[in-house]
Amino acid sequence: MELRELIIENAVALFQTHGLRFTMQDVARRLHIAKKTIYACFESKQDLLCAMLDDGFASIQADKRAVLESDLPLIEKLRKTMIAMPVQYQILDFRMLNELDEKYPAVYARLVEHLEDNWEPVTALIEQGIEEGLIRPVPVAIVRQIFTASIESFLSSDTLRKENISYSEALEQLMDIIMLGIREDIHDH
């Protein structure tokens, strides 16, 4: 494994236990290398955090491609594509990102950019679902806005932590509400 990838992997592990409070020195200590070696790969902690996001979202996109290429029914593909979370990231407590916008605004901007990118496959699935009568005609732009705004809210507030709801549970609940609404009388229980 390349040094840059090792640094990212270890920084992700430290994020899991310390949130944004991990330091470059923590990463160096964990890898038994000099801190200057990390700075040879990453100019700053902000640079490392951006690389961690880019790596995570690359994995998410790979998972989405696998779902899209699968034989799953359309509704299940849509659900799994919208809340794709690679196995290696499922254990991360994304609720620890609630200070990201205030401490690392450039990293937060990159996160928002990733959340708002690559909606074409999801849009295509929704449009296909509408054409096939599986989804009622809805403005796709509104679904996208609801979803991305909800995720941004999950990541920038302390609500999930206060309510003791994990990030992946919140995504599942969000998809249930998007796909099924909140009316009990229309559910197939």
PDB file of C-alpha atoms in Angstrom:
ATOM      1  CA  MET A   1       0.000   0.000   0.000  1.00  0.00           C
ATOM      2  CA  GLU A   2       1.274   3.467  -0.902  1.00  0.00           C
ATOM      3  CA  LEU A   3       2.277   5.792   1.964  1.00  0.00           C
ATOM      4  CA  ARG A   4      -0.413   8.318   1.081  1.00  0.00           C
ATOM      5  CA  GLU A   5      -3.102   5.591   1.301  1.00  0.00           C
ATOM      6  CA  LEU A   6      -1.683   4.350   4.617  1.00  0.00           C
ATOM      7  CA  ILE A   7      -1.844   7.859   6.044  1.00  0.00           C
ATOM      8  CA  ILE A   8      -5.467   8.266   4.917  1.00  0.00           C
ATOM      9  CA  GLU A   9      -6.433   4.834   6.280  1.00  0.00           C
ATOM     10  CA  ASN A  10      -4.890   5.591   9.656  1.00  0.00           C
ATOM     11  CA  ALA A  11      -6.353   9.085   9.789  1.00  0.00           C
ATOM     12  CA  VAL A  12      -9.788   7.555   9.149  1.00  0.00           C
ATOM     13  CA  ALA A  13      -9.219   5.140  12.056  1.00  0.00           C
ATOM     14  CA  LEU A  14      -8.198   8.033  14.295  1.00  0.00           C
ATOM     15  CA  PHE A  15     -11.235  10.016  13.186  1.00  0.00           C
ATOM     16  CA  GLN A  16     -13.402   7.119  14.351  1.00  0.00           C
ATOM     17  CA  THR A  17     -12.079   7.388  17.890  1.00  0.00           C
ATOM     18  CA  HIS A  18     -11.241  11.100  18.172  1.00  0.00           C
ATOM     19  CA  GLY A  19     -13.414  12.827  15.596  1.00  0.00           C
ATOM     20  CA  LEU A  20     -11.859  15.990  14.191  1.00  0.00           C
ATOM     21  CA  ARG A  21      -9.640  16.278  17.281  1.00  0.00           C
ATOM     22  CA  PHE A  22      -7.045  13.820  15.921  1.00  0.00           C
ATOM     23  CA  THR A  23      -3.726  15.482  15.092  1.00  0.00           C
ATOM     24  CA  MET A  24      -1.066  14.942  12.472  1.00  0.00           C
ATOM     25  CA  GLN A  25       1.182  13.845  15.334  1.00  0.00           C
ATOM     26  CA  ASP A  26      -1.406  11.171  16.241  1.00  0.00           C
ATOM     27  CA  VAL A  27      -1.256   9.872  12.676  1.00  0.00           C
ATOM     28  CA  ALA A  28       2.555   9.893  12.685  1.00  0.00           C
ATOM     29  CA  ARG A  29       2.684   8.075  16.019  1.00  0.00           C
ATOM     30  CA  ARG A  30       0.216   5.455  14.821  1.00  0.00           C
ATOM     31  CA  LEU A  31       2.297   4.806  11.698  1.00  0.00           C
ATOM     32  CA  HIS A  32       5.665   5.044  13.505  1.00  0.00           C
ATOM     33  CA  ILE A  33       6.877   7.724  11.116  1.00  0.00           C
ATOM     34  CA  ALA A  34       7.983  11.329  11.477  1.00  0.00           C
ATOM     35  CA  LYS A  35       5.320  14.003  11.245  1.00  0.00           C
ATOM     36  CA  LYS A  36       7.353  15.662   8.464  1.00  0.00           C
ATOM     37  CA  THR A  37       6.821  12.484   6.398  1.00  0.00           C
ATOM     38  CA  ILE A  38       3.079  13.131   6.574  1.00  0.00           C
ATOM     39  CA  TYR A  39       3.627  16.753   5.590  1.00  0.00           C
ATOM     40  CA  ALA A  40       5.543  15.523   2.543  1.00  0.00           C
ATOM     41  CA  CYS A  41       2.260  13.932   1.389  1.00  0.00           C
ATOM     42  CA  PHE A  42      -0.243  16.430   2.805  1.00  0.00           C
ATOM     43  CA  GLU A  43       0.363  20.165   3.242  1.00  0.00           C
ATOM     44  CA  SER A  44      -1.972  20.423   6.226  1.00  0.00           C
ATOM     45  CA  LYS A  45      -4.601  18.626   8.246  1.00  0.00           C
ATOM     46  CA  GLN A  46      -7.172  20.301   6.019  1.00  0.00           C
ATOM     47  CA  ASP A  47      -5.461  18.762   2.983  1.00  0.00           C
ATOM     48  CA  LEU A  48      -5.539  15.346   4.702  1.00  0.00           C
ATOM     49  CA  LEU A  49      -9.232  15.752   5.583  1.00  0.00           C
ATOM     50  CA  CYS A  50     -10.024  16.603   1.943  1.00  0.00           C
ATOM     51  CA  ALA A  51      -8.113  13.495   0.823  1.00  0.00           C
ATOM     52  CA  MET A  52     -10.077  11.417   3.351  1.00  0.00           C
ATOM     53  CA  LEU A  53     -13.342  12.772   1.907  1.00  0.00           C
ATOM     54  CA  ASP A  54     -12.232  12.196  -1.671  1.00  0.00           C
ATOM     55  CA  ASP A  55     -11.205   8.627  -0.827  1.00  0.00           C
ATOM     56  CA  GLY A  56     -14.491   7.967   0.977  1.00  0.00           C
ATOM     57  CA  PHE A  57     -16.606   9.346  -1.841  1.00  0.00           C
ATOM     58  CA  ALA A  58     -14.606   7.384  -4.436  1.00  0.00           C
ATOM     59  CA  SER A  59     -15.541   4.243  -2.483  1.00  0.00           C
ATOM     60  CA  ILE A  60     -19.169   5.370  -2.330  1.00  0.00           C
ATOM     61  CA  GLN A  61     -19.200   5.884  -6.116  1.00  0.00           C
ATOM     62  CA  ALA A  62     -17.725   2.404  -6.624  1.00  0.00           C
ATOM     63  CA  ASP A  63     -20.443   0.928  -4.396  1.00  0.00           C
ATOM     64  CA  LYS A  64     -23.094   2.839  -6.346  1.00  0.00           C
ATOM     65  CA  ARG A  65     -21.756   1.480  -9.643  1.00  0.00           C
ATOM     66  CA  ALA A  66     -21.938  -2.069  -8.263  1.00  0.00           C
ATOM     67  CA  VAL A  67     -25.558  -1.532  -7.195  1.00  0.00           C
ATOM     68  CA  LEU A  68     -26.470  -0.005 -10.565  1.00  0.00           C
ATOM     69  CA  GLU A  69     -24.948  -2.990 -12.383  1.00  0.00           C
ATOM     70  CA  SER A  70     -26.771  -5.491 -10.162  1.00  0.00           C
ATOM     71  CA  ASP A  71     -30.024  -7.312 -10.897  1.00  0.00           C
ATOM     72  CA  LEU A  72     -31.838  -5.732  -7.941  1.00  0.00           C
ATOM     73  CA  PRO A  73     -35.360  -4.408  -8.506  1.00  0.00           C
ATOM     74  CA  LEU A  74     -35.449  -0.703  -9.417  1.00  0.00           C
ATOM     75  CA  ILE A  75     -36.785   0.518  -6.049  1.00  0.00           C
ATOM     76  CA  GLU A  76     -34.088  -1.398  -4.164  1.00  0.00           C
ATOM     77  CA  LYS A  77     -31.423  -0.058  -6.537  1.00  0.00           C
ATOM     78  CA  LEU A  78     -32.673   3.467  -5.899  1.00  0.00           C
ATOM     79  CA  ARG A  79     -32.633   3.012  -2.139  1.00  0.00           C
ATOM     80  CA  LYS A  80     -29.164   1.435  -2.066  1.00  0.00           C
ATOM     81  CA  THR A  81     -27.727   3.967  -4.512  1.00  0.00           C
ATOM     82  CA  MET A  82     -28.961   6.951  -2.522  1.00  0.00           C
ATOM     83  CA  ILE A  83     -27.588   5.712   0.790  1.00  0.00           C
ATOM     84  CA  ALA A  84     -24.508   3.872  -0.463  1.00  0.00           C
ATOM     85  CA  MET A  85     -21.992   3.475   2.334  1.00  0.00           C
ATOM     86  CA  PRO A  86     -18.916   1.320   1.747  1.00  0.00           C
ATOM     87  CA  VAL A  87     -18.281  -1.339   4.386  1.00  0.00           C
ATOM     88  CA  GLN A  88     -15.076   0.333   5.562  1.00  0.00           C
ATOM     89  CA  TYR A  89     -17.005   3.545   6.292  1.00  0.00           C
ATOM     90  CA  GLN A  90     -20.067   2.001   7.952  1.00  0.00           C
ATOM     91  CA  ILE A  91     -18.318   1.939  11.320  1.00  0.00           C
ATOM     92  CA  LEU A  92     -17.408   5.627  11.173  1.00  0.00           C
ATOM     93  CA  ASP A  93     -19.378   7.970  13.370  1.00  0.00           C
ATOM     94  CA  PHE A  94     -20.121  10.732  10.885  1.00  0.00           C
ATOM     95  CA  ARG A  95     -21.909  12.582  13.657  1.00  0.00           C
ATOM     96  CA  MET A  96     -18.401  13.665  14.692  1.00  0.00           C
ATOM     97  CA  LEU A  97     -18.333  15.975  11.668  1.00  0.00           C
ATOM     98  CA  ASN A  98     -20.701  18.480  13.256  1.00  0.00           C
ATOM     99  CA  GLU A  99     -17.881  21.018  13.770  1.00  0.00           C
ATOM    100  CA  LEU A 100     -16.466  20.643  10.269  1.00  0.00           C
ATOM    101  CA  ASP A 101     -18.094  23.751   8.773  1.00  0.00           C
ATOM    102  CA  GLU A 102     -16.780  25.955  11.555  1.00  0.00           C
ATOM    103  CA  LYS A 103     -13.239  24.529  11.949  1.00  0.00           C
ATOM    104  CA  TYR A 104     -12.479  23.507   8.375  1.00  0.00           C
ATOM    105  CA  PRO A 105     -14.760  25.458   5.997  1.00  0.00           C
ATOM    106  CA  ALA A 106     -12.840  24.378   2.877  1.00  0.00           C
ATOM    107  CA  VAL A 107     -13.267  20.716   3.843  1.00  0.00           C
ATOM    108  CA  TYR A 108     -16.964  21.298   4.551  1.00  0.00           C
ATOM    109  CA  ALA A 109     -17.333  22.937   1.121  1.00  0.00           C
ATOM    110  CA  ARG A 110     -15.687  19.852  -0.428  1.00  0.00           C
ATOM    111  CA  LEU A 111     -18.126  17.606   1.478  1.00  0.00           C
ATOM    112  CA  VAL A 112     -21.118  19.590   0.177  1.00  0.00           C
ATOM    113  CA  GLU A 113     -19.659  19.428  -3.334  1.00  0.00           C
ATOM    114  CA  HIS A 114     -19.400  15.627  -3.075  1.00  0.00           C
ATOM    115  CA  LEU A 115     -22.966  15.373  -1.749  1.00  0.00           C
ATOM    116  CA  GLU A 116     -24.291  17.409  -4.660  1.00  0.00           C
ATOM    117  CA  ASP A 117     -22.249  15.603  -7.349  1.00  0.00           C
ATOM    118  CA  ASN A 118     -23.016  12.467  -9.348  1.00  0.00           C
ATOM    119  CA  TRP A 119     -26.790  12.537  -9.083  1.00  0.00           C
ATOM    120  CA  GLU A 120     -27.257  11.415 -12.700  1.00  0.00           C
ATOM    121  CA  PRO A 121     -27.694   7.688 -11.862  1.00  0.00           C
ATOM    122  CA  VAL A 122     -30.167   8.466  -9.080  1.00  0.00           C
ATOM    123  CA  THR A 123     -32.057  10.867 -11.329  1.00  0.00           C
ATOM    124  CA  ALA A 124     -32.198   8.210 -14.061  1.00  0.00           C
ATOM    125  CA  LEU A 125     -33.548   5.611 -11.578  1.00  0.00           C
ATOM    126  CA  ILE A 126     -36.239   7.994 -10.317  1.00  0.00           C
ATOM    127  CA  GLU A 127     -37.254   8.892 -13.868  1.00  0.00           C
ATOM    128  CA  GLN A 128     -37.343   5.200 -14.825  1.00  0.00           C
ATOM    129  CA  GLY A 129     -39.457   4.478 -11.728  1.00  0.00           C
ATOM    130  CA  ILE A 130     -41.881   7.236 -12.725  1.00  0.00           C
ATOM    131  CA  GLU A 131     -42.091   5.891 -16.305  1.00  0.00           C
ATOM    132  CA  GLU A 132     -42.741   2.365 -14.994  1.00  0.00           C
ATOM    133  CA  GLY A 133     -45.386   3.573 -12.548  1.00  0.00           C
ATOM    134  CA  LEU A 134     -43.363   2.476  -9.514  1.00  0.00           C
ATOM    135  CA  ILE A 135     -42.850   6.042  -8.295  1.00  0.00           C
ATOM    136  CA  ARG A 136     -45.440   8.781  -8.467  1.00  0.00           C
ATOM    137  CA  PRO A 137     -44.466  11.765 -10.612  1.00  0.00           C
ATOM    138  CA  VAL A 138     -42.334  14.000  -8.390  1.00  0.00           C
ATOM    139  CA  PRO A 139     -39.920  16.802  -9.175  1.00  0.00           C
ATOM    140  CA  VAL A 140     -36.532  15.048  -9.014  1.00  0.00           C
ATOM    141  CA  ALA A 141     -34.818  18.335  -8.134  1.00  0.00           C
ATOM    142  CA  ILE A 142     -36.939  18.548  -4.963  1.00  0.00           C
ATOM    143  CA  VAL A 143     -36.079  14.956  -3.954  1.00  0.00           C
ATOM    144  CA  ARG A 144     -32.408  15.766  -4.485  1.00  0.00           C
ATOM    145  CA  GLN A 145     -32.659  18.965  -2.441  1.00  0.00           C
ATOM    146  CA  ILE A 146     -34.479  17.228   0.419  1.00  0.00           C
ATOM    147  CA  PHE A 147     -31.904  14.452   0.493  1.00  0.00           C
ATOM    148  CA  THR A 148     -28.755  16.585   0.285  1.00  0.00           C
ATOM    149  CA  ALA A 149     -30.093  19.181   2.736  1.00  0.00           C
ATOM    150  CA  SER A 150     -30.964  16.407   5.195  1.00  0.00           C
ATOM    151  CA  ILE A 151     -27.493  14.890   4.984  1.00  0.00           C
ATOM    152  CA  GLU A 152     -25.874  18.308   5.386  1.00  0.00           C
ATOM    153  CA  SER A 153     -28.033  18.842   8.456  1.00  0.00           C
ATOM    154  CA  PHE A 154     -27.093  15.420   9.867  1.00  0.00           C
ATOM    155  CA  LEU A 155     -23.414  16.260   9.445  1.00  0.00           C
ATOM    156  CA  SER A 156     -23.481  19.854  10.674  1.00  0.00           C
ATOM    157  CA  SER A 157     -25.683  19.566  13.747  1.00  0.00           C
ATOM    158  CA  ASP A 158     -25.577  17.567  16.944  1.00  0.00           C
ATOM    159  CA  THR A 159     -29.152  16.283  16.561  1.00  0.00           C
ATOM    160  CA  LEU A 160     -28.284  12.674  15.730  1.00  0.00           C
ATOM    161  CA  ARG A 161     -25.904  12.386  18.665  1.00  0.00           C
ATOM    162  CA  LYS A 162     -28.463  13.945  21.033  1.00  0.00           C
ATOM    163  CA  GLU A 163     -31.157  11.562  19.791  1.00  0.00           C
ATOM    164  CA  ASN A 164     -28.727   8.618  19.879  1.00  0.00           C
ATOM    165  CA  ILE A 165     -29.307   7.820  16.204  1.00  0.00           C
ATOM    166  CA  SER A 166     -26.362   6.567  14.152  1.00  0.00           C
ATOM    167  CA  TYR A 167     -25.618   8.165  10.811  1.00  0.00           C
ATOM    168  CA  SER A 168     -26.490   4.957   8.919  1.00  0.00           C
ATOM    169  CA  GLU A 169     -29.766   4.631  10.868  1.00  0.00           C
ATOM    170  CA  ALA A 170     -30.557   8.240   9.967  1.00  0.00           C
ATOM    171  CA  LEU A 171     -29.933   7.487   6.272  1.00  0.00           C
ATOM    172  CA  GLU A 172     -32.234   4.437   6.462  1.00  0.00           C
ATOM    173  CA  GLN A 173     -34.962   6.503   8.152  1.00  0.00           C
ATOM    174  CA  LEU A 174     -34.529   9.306   5.627  1.00  0.00           C
ATOM    175  CA  MET A 175     -34.988   6.834   2.775  1.00  0.00           C
ATOM    176  CA  ASP A 176     -38.068   5.339   4.446  1.00  0.00           C
ATOM    177  CA  ILE A 177     -39.612   8.796   4.725  1.00  0.00           C
ATOM    178  CA  ILE A 178     -38.685   9.676   1.144  1.00  0.00           C
ATOM    179  CA  MET A 179     -39.910   6.368  -0.265  1.00  0.00           C
ATOM    180  CA  LEU A 180     -42.939   5.788   1.965  1.00  0.00           C
ATOM    181  CA  GLY A 181     -43.871   9.164   3.403  1.00  0.00           C
ATOM    182  CA  ILE A 182     -45.139   9.497   6.950  1.00  0.00           C
ATOM    183  CA  ARG A 183     -48.763   8.376   6.524  1.00  0.00           C
ATOM    184  CA  GLU A 184     -49.441   5.071   8.239  1.00  0.00           C
ATOM    185  CA  ASP A 185     -52.510   4.219   6.164  1.00  0.00           C
ATOM    186  CA  ILE A 186     -50.522   3.782   2.942  1.00  0.00           C
ATOM    187  CA  HIS A 187     -47.892   1.388   4.296  1.00  0.00           C
ATOM    188  CA  ASP A 188     -47.979  -2.329   3.574  1.00  0.00           C
ATOM    189  CA  HIS A 189     -47.363  -3.535   7.139  1.00  0.00           C
TER     190      HIS A 189
END
